[in-house]
Short mmCIF file of C-alpha atoms in Angstrom, two decimals:
data_model
loop_
_atom_site.label_atom_id
_atom_site.label_comp_id
_atom_site.label_asym_id
_atom_site.label_seq_id
_atom_site.Cartn_x
_atom_site.Cartn_y
_atom_site.Cartn_z
CA MET A 173 46.04 194.76 -14.84
CA LYS A 174 47.03 191.15 -13.83
CA VAL A 175 48.79 190.49 -10.60
CA GLY A 176 51.14 187.64 -10.65
CA VAL A 177 52.26 185.93 -7.23
CA LEU A 178 55.45 183.85 -7.37
CA ALA A 179 53.90 180.52 -6.52
CA LEU A 180 57.09 178.16 -6.20
CA GLN A 181 56.77 177.86 -2.11
CA GLY A 182 55.62 179.87 0.69
CA ALA A 183 52.67 181.57 1.38
CA PHE A 184 51.66 182.69 -1.91
CA ALA A 185 47.86 181.80 -1.84
CA ARG A 186 47.20 184.08 0.96
CA HIS A 187 48.59 187.03 -1.31
CA VAL A 188 45.88 185.64 -4.18
CA ALA A 189 43.08 185.71 -1.34
CA CYS A 190 44.15 189.29 -0.45
CA LEU A 191 44.35 190.31 -4.17
CA ARG A 192 41.31 188.62 -5.07
CA ALA A 193 39.45 190.41 -1.94
CA LEU A 194 40.13 193.62 -3.46
CA ASP A 195 38.44 192.68 -6.90
CA ALA A 196 42.17 192.70 -8.47
CA GLU A 197 42.77 189.65 -10.96
CA ALA A 198 45.34 187.31 -9.49
CA VAL A 199 47.20 184.55 -10.78
CA ALA A 200 49.71 182.04 -9.73
CA VAL A 201 53.75 182.35 -11.83
CA ARG A 202 55.47 179.14 -11.74
CA THR A 203 57.03 179.28 -15.02
CA PRO A 204 58.41 182.15 -17.38
CA GLU A 205 55.58 181.95 -19.55
CA GLN A 206 53.09 182.73 -16.75
CA LEU A 207 55.30 185.64 -15.84
CA ALA A 208 55.14 187.23 -19.04
CA GLN A 209 51.48 187.57 -18.63
CA VAL A 210 51.36 189.54 -15.76
CA ASP A 211 51.89 193.29 -15.35
CA ALA A 212 53.16 193.40 -11.57
CA LEU A 213 54.27 190.03 -9.28
CA ILE A 214 54.27 189.93 -5.70
CA LEU A 215 57.27 187.83 -4.04
CA PRO A 216 55.59 185.92 -0.72
CA GLY A 217 56.99 184.87 2.20
CA GLY A 218 58.30 181.24 2.89
CA GLU A 219 62.11 180.15 2.84
CA SER A 220 64.39 182.19 0.65
CA THR A 221 66.99 179.67 -0.01
CA THR A 222 64.53 177.39 -1.35
CA MET A 223 62.87 180.10 -3.75
CA SER A 224 66.28 180.91 -4.75
CA MET A 225 66.81 177.48 -6.17
CA LEU A 226 63.74 177.05 -7.39
CA LEU A 227 63.67 180.36 -9.19
CA GLU A 228 67.30 179.02 -11.03
CA SER A 229 65.57 175.60 -11.64
CA SER A 230 62.34 176.67 -13.08
CA GLY A 231 64.23 179.24 -15.34
CA LEU A 232 62.58 182.25 -13.67
CA PHE A 233 65.49 184.12 -12.17
CA GLU A 234 66.53 186.04 -15.51
CA PRO A 235 63.12 186.79 -16.57
CA VAL A 236 62.15 188.29 -13.19
CA ALA A 237 65.42 190.03 -13.16
CA GLU A 238 64.58 191.86 -16.60
CA ARG A 239 61.11 192.58 -15.84
CA LEU A 240 62.58 194.23 -12.59
CA ALA A 241 64.97 196.08 -14.80
CA SER A 242 62.04 197.23 -17.00
CA GLY A 243 59.92 198.97 -13.77
CA MET A 244 57.52 196.19 -13.00
CA PRO A 245 55.72 197.09 -9.83
CA THR A 246 56.73 194.65 -7.25
CA LEU A 247 55.49 193.80 -3.76
CA GLY A 248 58.24 191.66 -1.92
CA THR A 249 57.26 190.03 1.98
CA CYS A 250 59.80 188.58 4.09
CA ALA A 251 61.71 186.22 2.04
CA GLY A 252 60.26 188.23 -0.90
CA MET A 253 62.19 191.19 0.65
CA ILE A 254 65.50 189.33 0.92
CA LEU A 255 65.21 188.28 -2.77
CA LEU A 256 64.66 191.98 -3.81
CA GLY A 257 67.57 192.96 -1.81
CA ALA A 258 71.00 194.26 -3.25
CA ALA A 259 72.65 192.22 -0.59
CA ILE A 260 72.03 189.34 2.40
CA LEU A 261 73.23 188.69 5.30
CA ASP A 262 73.66 185.43 7.11
CA GLY A 263 72.34 183.96 3.91
CA ARG A 264 73.85 180.73 2.14
CA ALA A 265 76.92 181.98 0.11
CA ASP A 266 75.55 180.82 -3.28
CA GLN A 267 72.02 182.73 -2.59
CA ARG A 268 71.25 185.34 -5.41
CA SER A 269 69.09 188.30 -5.04
CA PHE A 270 67.74 190.80 -7.44
CA GLY A 271 69.00 194.06 -6.35
CA ALA A 272 66.16 195.87 -7.36
CA VAL A 273 66.20 197.50 -3.80
CA ASP A 274 69.27 199.19 -2.44
CA ILE A 275 69.35 197.48 0.93
CA SER A 276 71.48 194.97 2.92
CA VAL A 277 69.07 192.60 4.55
CA ARG A 278 70.00 190.24 7.48
CA ARG A 279 68.16 186.82 7.58
CA ASN A 280 66.21 185.82 10.80
CA ALA A 281 67.39 188.96 11.92
CA PHE A 282 64.45 189.20 15.01
CA GLY A 283 65.83 185.46 16.08
CA ARG A 284 64.19 181.98 15.67
CA GLN A 285 60.44 180.78 15.49
CA VAL A 286 60.22 181.15 19.56
CA ASP A 287 60.90 184.96 19.29
CA SER A 288 58.47 185.62 16.04
CA PHE A 289 55.85 188.15 17.06
CA GLU A 290 52.81 190.29 16.39
CA ALA A 291 53.29 194.35 16.71
CA ASP A 292 51.17 197.71 15.70
CA LEU A 293 53.14 199.40 13.30
CA ASP A 294 52.57 203.02 12.66
CA LEU A 295 53.40 203.52 8.64
CA ALA A 296 54.25 206.30 6.93
CA GLU A 297 51.31 207.45 4.31
CA LEU A 298 48.99 204.99 5.41
CA ALA A 299 45.65 206.27 6.76
CA GLY A 300 43.62 204.38 9.17
CA GLY A 301 45.75 204.12 12.23
CA PRO A 302 48.36 201.24 13.21
CA PHE A 303 48.84 198.27 11.16
CA HIS A 304 49.19 194.96 13.03
CA ALA A 305 52.00 193.11 11.68
CA VAL A 306 52.75 189.72 11.77
CA PHE A 307 56.76 188.79 11.92
CA ILE A 308 57.72 184.99 11.29
CA ARG A 309 61.63 184.71 11.78
CA ALA A 310 62.02 187.86 10.06
CA PRO A 311 64.69 189.59 8.49
CA PHE A 312 65.11 193.42 9.25
CA VAL A 313 67.24 196.13 6.89
CA GLU A 314 70.87 196.82 8.11
CA ARG A 315 71.70 199.29 5.48
CA ALA A 316 69.47 201.24 3.03
CA GLY A 317 70.89 203.28 0.22
CA ALA A 318 70.00 207.13 -0.45
CA GLU A 319 67.51 205.91 -3.00
CA VAL A 320 65.39 203.95 -0.78
CA GLU A 321 62.29 205.60 1.52
CA VAL A 322 61.72 203.65 4.76
CA LEU A 323 58.51 203.85 5.76
CA ALA A 324 58.11 201.78 8.94
CA VAL A 325 60.75 200.77 11.56
CA VAL A 326 61.15 198.16 14.28
CA GLU A 327 63.56 199.15 17.09
CA ASP A 328 65.13 201.46 14.42
CA HIS A 329 65.41 198.87 12.33
CA PRO A 330 63.60 199.41 8.59
CA VAL A 331 60.82 196.93 8.11
CA LEU A 332 58.95 198.37 5.21
CA CYS A 333 61.13 199.98 2.15
CA ARG A 334 60.64 201.40 -1.19
CA GLN A 335 62.59 202.15 -4.09
CA GLY A 336 60.74 203.39 -7.43
CA THR A 337 58.05 200.97 -8.49
CA VAL A 338 59.28 198.06 -5.72
CA THR A 339 58.00 197.83 -2.26
CA VAL A 340 59.34 195.50 0.40
CA ALA A 341 58.38 194.41 3.62
CA ALA A 342 59.63 192.35 6.53
CA PHE A 343 56.47 191.22 8.08
CA HIS A 344 53.47 189.63 6.50
CA PRO A 345 50.56 191.81 5.49
CA GLU A 346 48.79 188.74 3.91
CA LEU A 347 48.61 187.05 7.44
CA SER A 348 46.88 190.36 9.03
CA ASP A 349 43.23 190.91 7.89
CA ASP A 350 43.97 194.32 6.73
CA LEU A 351 44.56 194.90 3.51
CA ARG A 352 45.80 198.66 3.31
CA ILE A 353 49.21 197.52 2.19
CA HIS A 354 47.81 195.53 -0.72
CA GLU A 355 45.69 198.07 -1.44
CA ARG A 356 48.05 200.75 -1.94
CA PHE A 357 50.45 198.37 -4.04
CA LEU A 358 47.05 198.21 -6.56
CA LYS A 359 46.71 202.05 -6.37
CA GLU A 360 50.25 202.62 -7.25
CA MET A 361 50.30 200.29 -10.01
CA GLY A 362 47.91 202.98 -11.50
CA MET B 663 60.88 208.24 9.07
CA ALA B 664 57.71 206.78 11.04
CA ALA B 665 57.45 206.35 14.72
CA SER B 666 58.59 202.73 16.32
CA GLN B 667 56.07 200.30 17.20
CA SER B 668 54.37 199.69 20.59
CA SER B 669 54.77 196.09 22.24
CA HIS B 670 55.78 192.41 21.01
CA ASP B 671 53.68 189.79 21.25
CA THR B 672 55.36 186.28 21.02
CA GLY B 673 53.92 182.82 20.77
CA THR B 674 50.45 183.95 19.39
CA THR B 675 48.40 181.63 17.08
CA SER B 676 48.91 183.93 14.11
CA VAL B 677 52.68 183.53 14.56
CA LYS B 678 52.51 179.83 15.08
CA ARG B 679 50.26 179.21 12.22
CA GLY B 680 52.12 181.90 10.32
CA LEU B 681 55.39 179.54 9.98
CA ALA B 682 53.20 176.71 9.06
CA GLU B 683 52.21 178.89 6.08
CA MET B 684 55.65 179.68 5.28
CA LEU B 685 56.58 176.47 4.49
CA LYS B 686 53.70 175.65 2.35
CA GLY B 687 54.56 173.87 -1.02
CA GLY B 688 57.94 172.91 0.64
CA VAL B 689 59.59 170.18 1.39
CA VAL B 690 60.30 169.09 5.66
CA MET B 691 63.52 166.30 5.36
CA ASP B 692 64.38 164.28 8.08
CA VAL B 693 68.20 164.54 8.99
CA VAL B 694 70.02 162.52 11.31
CA ASP B 695 73.41 164.70 11.47
CA ALA B 696 74.92 168.18 10.24
CA ASP B 697 76.04 166.54 6.77
CA GLN B 698 73.04 165.40 6.05
CA ALA B 699 71.18 168.97 7.31
CA LYS B 700 73.60 170.70 4.49
CA ILE B 701 72.79 168.12 1.87
CA ALA B 702 69.04 168.74 2.64
CA GLU B 703 69.74 172.68 2.60
CA ASP B 704 71.53 172.54 -0.43
CA ALA B 705 68.37 170.21 -1.89
CA GLY B 706 66.17 173.32 -1.34
CA ALA B 707 64.06 171.80 1.81
CA VAL B 708 62.12 174.27 3.61
CA ALA B 709 63.13 172.96 7.06
CA VAL B 710 64.95 169.93 8.32
CA MET B 711 63.48 167.61 11.15
CA ALA B 712 66.37 167.08 13.70
CA LEU B 713 66.13 163.10 14.82
CA GLU B 714 68.74 160.56 15.65
CA ARG B 715 67.56 157.80 13.70
CA VAL B 716 65.28 157.94 10.54
CA PRO B 717 61.52 156.19 10.95
CA SER B 718 63.05 152.68 8.59
CA ASP B 719 65.75 152.48 11.26
CA ILE B 720 63.35 153.03 14.53
CA ARG B 721 61.02 150.60 12.92
CA ARG B 722 64.37 147.73 12.51
CA ASP B 723 66.10 148.29 15.78
CA GLY B 724 62.56 148.49 18.14
CA GLY B 725 62.64 149.60 21.63
CA VAL B 726 61.83 152.46 22.68
CA ALA B 727 62.32 155.86 20.44
CA ARG B 728 62.62 158.89 22.29
CA MET B 729 63.77 162.80 21.61
CA SER B 730 67.30 163.02 20.31
CA ASP B 731 70.40 164.22 22.16
CA PRO B 732 70.33 167.97 22.81
CA GLU B 733 74.05 168.25 21.36
CA MET B 734 72.86 166.60 17.71
CA ILE B 735 69.92 168.78 17.71
CA GLU B 736 72.31 171.80 18.42
CA GLY B 737 75.10 170.64 15.91
CA ILE B 738 72.09 171.16 13.20
CA LYS B 739 70.86 174.11 14.24
CA GLU B 740 74.49 175.70 13.47
CA VAL B 741 74.85 174.38 10.01
CA VAL B 742 71.47 175.16 8.47
CA THR B 743 69.76 178.63 8.03
CA ILE B 744 66.31 176.97 7.53
CA PRO B 745 64.02 175.86 10.41
CA VAL B 746 65.01 173.32 12.30
CA MET B 747 62.05 170.97 14.19
CA ALA B 748 62.60 168.09 16.49
CA LYS B 749 60.18 165.25 17.72
CA ALA B 750 58.71 164.69 21.31
CA ARG B 751 57.12 161.51 22.50
CA ILE B 752 53.28 161.96 22.25
CA GLY B 753 52.30 163.43 25.83
CA HIS B 754 56.04 163.99 26.92
CA PHE B 755 55.35 167.58 27.71
CA VAL B 756 59.10 167.77 29.32
CA GLU B 757 60.74 166.48 26.11
CA ALA B 758 58.97 169.31 24.31
CA ARG B 759 60.06 171.96 27.06
CA VAL B 760 63.60 170.97 26.30
CA LEU B 761 63.09 171.40 22.62
CA GLU B 762 61.54 174.49 23.53
CA ALA B 763 64.35 175.46 25.49
CA LEU B 764 67.03 174.60 22.72
CA GLY B 765 65.22 176.98 20.44
CA VAL B 766 63.76 174.46 18.04
CA ASP B 767 61.20 176.31 15.41
CA TYR B 768 58.84 173.36 15.21
CA VAL B 769 58.06 170.48 17.85
CA ASP B 770 56.44 167.35 16.08
CA GLU B 771 54.80 165.42 18.55
CA SER B 772 54.99 162.20 16.86
CA GLU B 773 53.78 158.68 16.71
CA VAL B 774 57.09 157.66 15.13
CA LEU B 775 58.52 157.92 18.78
CA THR B 776 56.99 155.51 21.54
CA PRO B 777 54.11 157.17 23.14
CA ALA B 778 54.88 158.44 26.93
CA ASP B 779 51.18 158.82 27.59
CA GLU B 780 48.31 156.36 26.66
CA ALA B 781 45.50 158.95 27.10
CA HIS B 782 46.65 162.46 26.71
CA HIS B 783 48.55 164.61 24.17
CA ILE B 784 50.41 167.70 25.25
CA ASP B 785 48.60 170.83 26.03
CA LYS B 786 50.06 172.60 23.07
CA TRP B 787 48.56 175.88 23.97
CA ALA B 788 51.11 176.27 26.82
CA PHE B 789 53.98 176.59 24.86
CA THR B 790 55.57 179.64 22.95
CA VAL B 791 57.22 177.03 20.13
CA PRO B 792 54.58 175.75 17.57
CA PHE B 793 53.53 171.91 17.55
CA VAL B 794 52.62 170.01 14.48
CA CYS B 795 50.75 166.73 14.81
CA GLY B 796 49.77 163.77 12.94
CA ALA B 797 46.26 162.41 12.14
CA THR B 798 44.45 159.59 10.61
CA ASN B 799 41.26 161.27 10.28
CA LEU B 800 39.17 164.46 10.95
CA GLY B 801 38.11 163.70 14.19
CA GLU B 802 42.02 163.26 15.34
CA ALA B 803 42.92 166.15 13.23
CA LEU B 804 40.06 168.65 15.31
CA ARG B 805 41.32 167.06 18.68
CA ARG B 806 44.96 168.11 18.03
CA VAL B 807 43.77 171.63 17.03
CA SER B 808 41.94 171.70 20.23
CA GLU B 809 44.98 170.86 21.96
CA GLY B 810 46.57 173.93 20.15
CA ALA B 811 48.43 171.94 17.41
CA ALA B 812 49.26 174.86 14.58
CA MET B 813 50.09 172.53 11.67
CA LEU B 814 48.66 169.10 11.09
CA ARG B 815 50.06 166.04 9.00
CA SER B 816 48.89 163.13 7.72
CA LYS B 817 50.57 160.00 9.88
CA GLY B 818 50.92 157.83 6.87
CA GLU B 819 53.15 154.77 7.85
CA ALA B 820 56.44 155.94 8.65
CA GLY B 821 59.62 154.05 7.49
CA THR B 822 57.51 151.77 4.78
CA GLY B 823 58.60 154.31 1.71
CA ASN B 824 54.93 153.11 1.01
CA ILE B 825 52.43 155.69 0.15
CA VAL B 826 49.02 153.79 0.88
CA GLU B 827 48.49 154.94 4.40
CA ALA B 828 49.28 158.46 3.70
CA VAL B 829 47.05 158.52 0.69
CA ARG B 830 44.31 156.93 2.97
CA HIS B 831 44.31 159.66 5.70
CA LEU B 832 44.45 162.46 3.18
CA ARG B 833 41.77 161.14 1.43
CA SER B 834 39.69 160.52 4.74
CA ILE B 835 40.22 163.99 6.47
CA LEU B 836 39.64 166.14 3.05
CA GLY B 837 36.81 163.62 2.08
CA ASP B 838 35.31 164.31 5.45
CA ILE B 839 35.73 167.93 5.24
CA ARG B 840 33.97 168.01 1.76
CA LYS B 841 30.99 166.15 3.64
CA VAL B 842 30.78 168.86 6.53
CA THR B 843 30.47 171.48 4.15
CA GLN B 844 27.37 169.88 2.95
CA ALA B 845 25.77 169.32 6.44
CA ASP B 846 22.85 171.71 7.48
CA SER B 847 22.88 173.31 10.90
CA ALA B 848 21.48 170.14 13.32
CA GLU B 849 23.78 167.66 11.15
CA VAL B 850 26.97 169.53 12.69
CA TYR B 851 26.26 168.26 15.78
CA GLU B 852 25.97 164.89 15.06
CA TRP B 853 28.97 164.98 12.90
CA ALA B 854 31.14 166.58 16.03
CA LYS B 855 29.69 163.31 18.12
CA ARG B 856 30.80 160.99 15.53
CA LEU B 857 33.92 162.61 15.05
CA GLN B 858 34.66 163.10 18.50
CA ALA B 859 35.47 166.76 17.83
CA PRO B 860 34.69 170.07 19.63
CA VAL B 861 31.81 171.37 17.70
CA GLY B 862 32.85 174.79 17.60
CA LEU B 863 35.32 173.53 15.01
CA VAL B 864 33.19 171.51 13.18
CA GLN B 865 31.01 174.48 12.72
CA GLU B 866 34.07 176.48 11.50
CA ILE B 867 34.79 173.81 9.14
CA ALA B 868 31.19 173.75 7.95
CA GLU B 869 31.45 177.60 7.19
CA THR B 870 35.18 177.85 5.58
CA GLY B 871 35.01 174.51 3.99
CA THR B 872 39.16 174.37 5.38
CA LEU B 873 41.24 173.23 8.53
CA PRO B 874 41.83 175.87 10.70
CA VAL B 875 45.61 175.28 10.59
CA PRO B 876 47.59 174.29 7.36
CA LEU B 877 47.62 170.28 6.49
CA PHE B 878 50.90 168.77 5.28
CA CYS B 879 51.42 165.23 4.07
CA ALA B 880 53.89 162.94 6.30
CA GLY B 881 54.60 159.19 6.14
CA GLY B 882 55.66 156.96 3.32
CA ILE B 883 56.80 159.62 0.38
CA ALA B 884 59.76 157.96 -1.44
CA THR B 885 59.54 159.73 -5.19
CA PRO B 886 58.80 162.81 -7.04
CA ALA B 887 55.40 161.80 -7.86
CA ASP B 888 54.75 160.26 -4.63
CA ALA B 889 55.14 163.77 -3.50
CA ALA B 890 53.12 165.47 -6.55
CA LEU B 891 50.11 162.83 -5.92
CA VAL B 892 50.01 164.02 -2.32
CA MET B 893 49.77 167.70 -3.36
CA GLN B 894 47.41 166.79 -5.77
CA LEU B 895 45.12 165.15 -3.36
CA GLY B 896 45.25 168.49 -1.26
CA ALA B 897 48.25 168.40 0.89
CA GLN B 898 49.70 171.61 1.09
CA ALA B 899 53.50 170.41 1.78
CA VAL B 900 55.61 167.37 2.31
CA PHE B 901 57.58 165.65 5.22
CA VAL B 902 59.90 163.49 3.65
CA GLY B 903 61.74 160.85 6.27
CA SER B 904 63.60 157.89 5.52
CA GLY B 905 62.84 158.36 1.61
CA ILE B 906 65.62 160.68 0.93
CA PHE B 907 68.43 159.91 2.84
CA LYS B 908 67.97 155.94 2.35
CA SER B 909 68.08 156.01 -1.25
CA ASP B 910 70.93 156.10 -3.48
CA ASP B 911 71.30 159.66 -3.83
CA PRO B 912 69.95 161.83 -1.58
CA ALA B 913 71.07 164.99 -2.88
CA ARG B 914 69.79 164.55 -6.54
CA ARG B 915 66.28 162.46 -4.88
CA GLY B 916 65.75 165.40 -2.27
CA LYS B 917 66.13 168.40 -5.28
CA ALA B 918 63.79 166.18 -7.60
CA ILE B 919 61.23 165.86 -4.53
CA VAL B 920 61.42 169.65 -3.85
CA GLU B 921 60.97 170.63 -7.67
CA ALA B 922 58.03 168.17 -7.86
CA THR B 923 56.37 169.36 -4.70
CA THR B 924 56.09 172.82 -6.54
CA HIS B 925 55.46 171.81 -9.83
CA PHE B 926 52.67 169.24 -8.85
CA GLN B 927 50.61 169.80 -11.18
CA ASP B 928 52.92 169.74 -14.20
CA ALA B 929 53.60 165.71 -15.06
CA ALA B 930 56.40 166.90 -17.63
CA ILE B 931 58.21 168.20 -15.20
CA VAL B 932 57.85 165.63 -12.53
CA ALA B 933 59.00 163.39 -15.39
CA LYS B 934 61.82 165.26 -15.80
CA VAL B 935 62.97 165.49 -12.28
CA SER B 936 62.24 161.50 -12.15
CA ARG B 937 64.86 160.51 -14.47
CA GLY B 938 67.74 158.49 -13.47
CA LEU B 939 67.55 158.99 -9.88
CA GLY B 940 68.78 155.43 -8.81
CA SER B 941 67.12 153.14 -6.65
CA ALA B 942 64.29 154.62 -4.23
CA MET B 943 64.30 153.23 -0.55
CA PRO B 944 63.35 149.63 0.28
CA GLY B 945 59.54 149.87 0.83
CA LEU B 946 57.41 147.57 3.10
CA GLU B 947 53.71 146.04 2.80
CA ILE B 948 51.57 147.48 5.03
CA ASP B 949 50.04 144.26 5.85
CA GLY B 950 53.50 142.27 6.99
CA LEU B 951 54.57 145.38 9.71
CA GLU B 952 54.73 144.05 13.28
CA THR B 953 53.88 147.72 14.69
CA LYS B 954 51.56 150.34 13.04
CA LEU B 955 53.03 153.65 14.04
CA ALA B 956 49.89 155.27 12.93
CA ASP B 957 47.52 153.47 15.28
CA ARG B 958 49.84 155.57 18.27
CA GLY B 959 47.72 158.93 19.48
CA TRP B 960 44.31 159.05 20.44
#
């Protein structure tokens, strides 16, 4: 099993390091050829507007959409959550998303950088106590469809969701010294 | 449905350095008004630096360069959804407090503005907003980290369109990091003395082989190839000051620099995006400069 990390911009190197710490094979994905080589994909944190532009200019938007439609296991964190959702609130008018998870995501919903925070989350299905999560200019989910499982909330806003083979987080598991979310993602891939 | 969290901690080292992690692989663009800020966001900037004059104009005009007008910074915050940074003078902790109160996302304690203190930089640990600082060598970089900087950048020589100084600073910082990793435990103390840097930080570099905060490149980037060059040298993202809005076609050049920063290892893509961009900003020879901005800071 080879896990790709979308490496157009953002915290992709931290995801690669997390995967390698778990003995998974991890590669950076910047081209359609590289995407074709992987069995699963992580969309990292970063700027979702920049990534949207680069997904188009790098010829990756359609190939990623096709792989998502065929059930590729995928994890999206922060900007990744925004890109994988069905609707983007407070985004740019021309910003596209994949609609792989039936959620509406509000960008920068917790505020600007001075409001960025760390907090302990109780995660459904995750043994070993609370997960210490880092939220950076983080989004949250304003609407979750019936198919969506909500796995964690902050102030009643969903911040960790799953639909089918796609998991999305508003926070950054790649910035915590806690590999349980990556570990569970690898386990679910089988 | 899971239960809610306990408490929120803001302004922590993790969230400050965390935003710098999110900007990696991206381009931060200098903008002087809302129109330029929109062009920058459209071109794929990961953040904008709001300032009244780009460095090449500051250089031309002379006089004292200060923090920008809050009204202008707020105008830029209103039109973009990406992070907004702004510059405070070296040592001017009140300008930094004003920028924090305005809700800017990163403060650049910058040598491009006229220093306010000849001996002290800002105590950056005392702030909730994160800081980026310039450095020309590893000792300077580690002194800024010890004061609480959450991101470093090469100083380069701002406003010149000449990449040579940024290359020198990156090679100096990254070259010394490689040498420190070869030092034995006794030599680390000598390195700390030579660099005039806290020994704990030098020991950390000896063990990890990397700076504790992200290192970006600034100062002199004018072309997509410049951006790819500094990324290959080991910068983790780039700041472009005068290079975009002092060129013929800022929208196209901005997007081209963004693409070259992502695909910095792919010469075919850098070639493709470099075609037909019109004239780059006019460049300056370093030897002919009256003021070297990189000499500011201590």
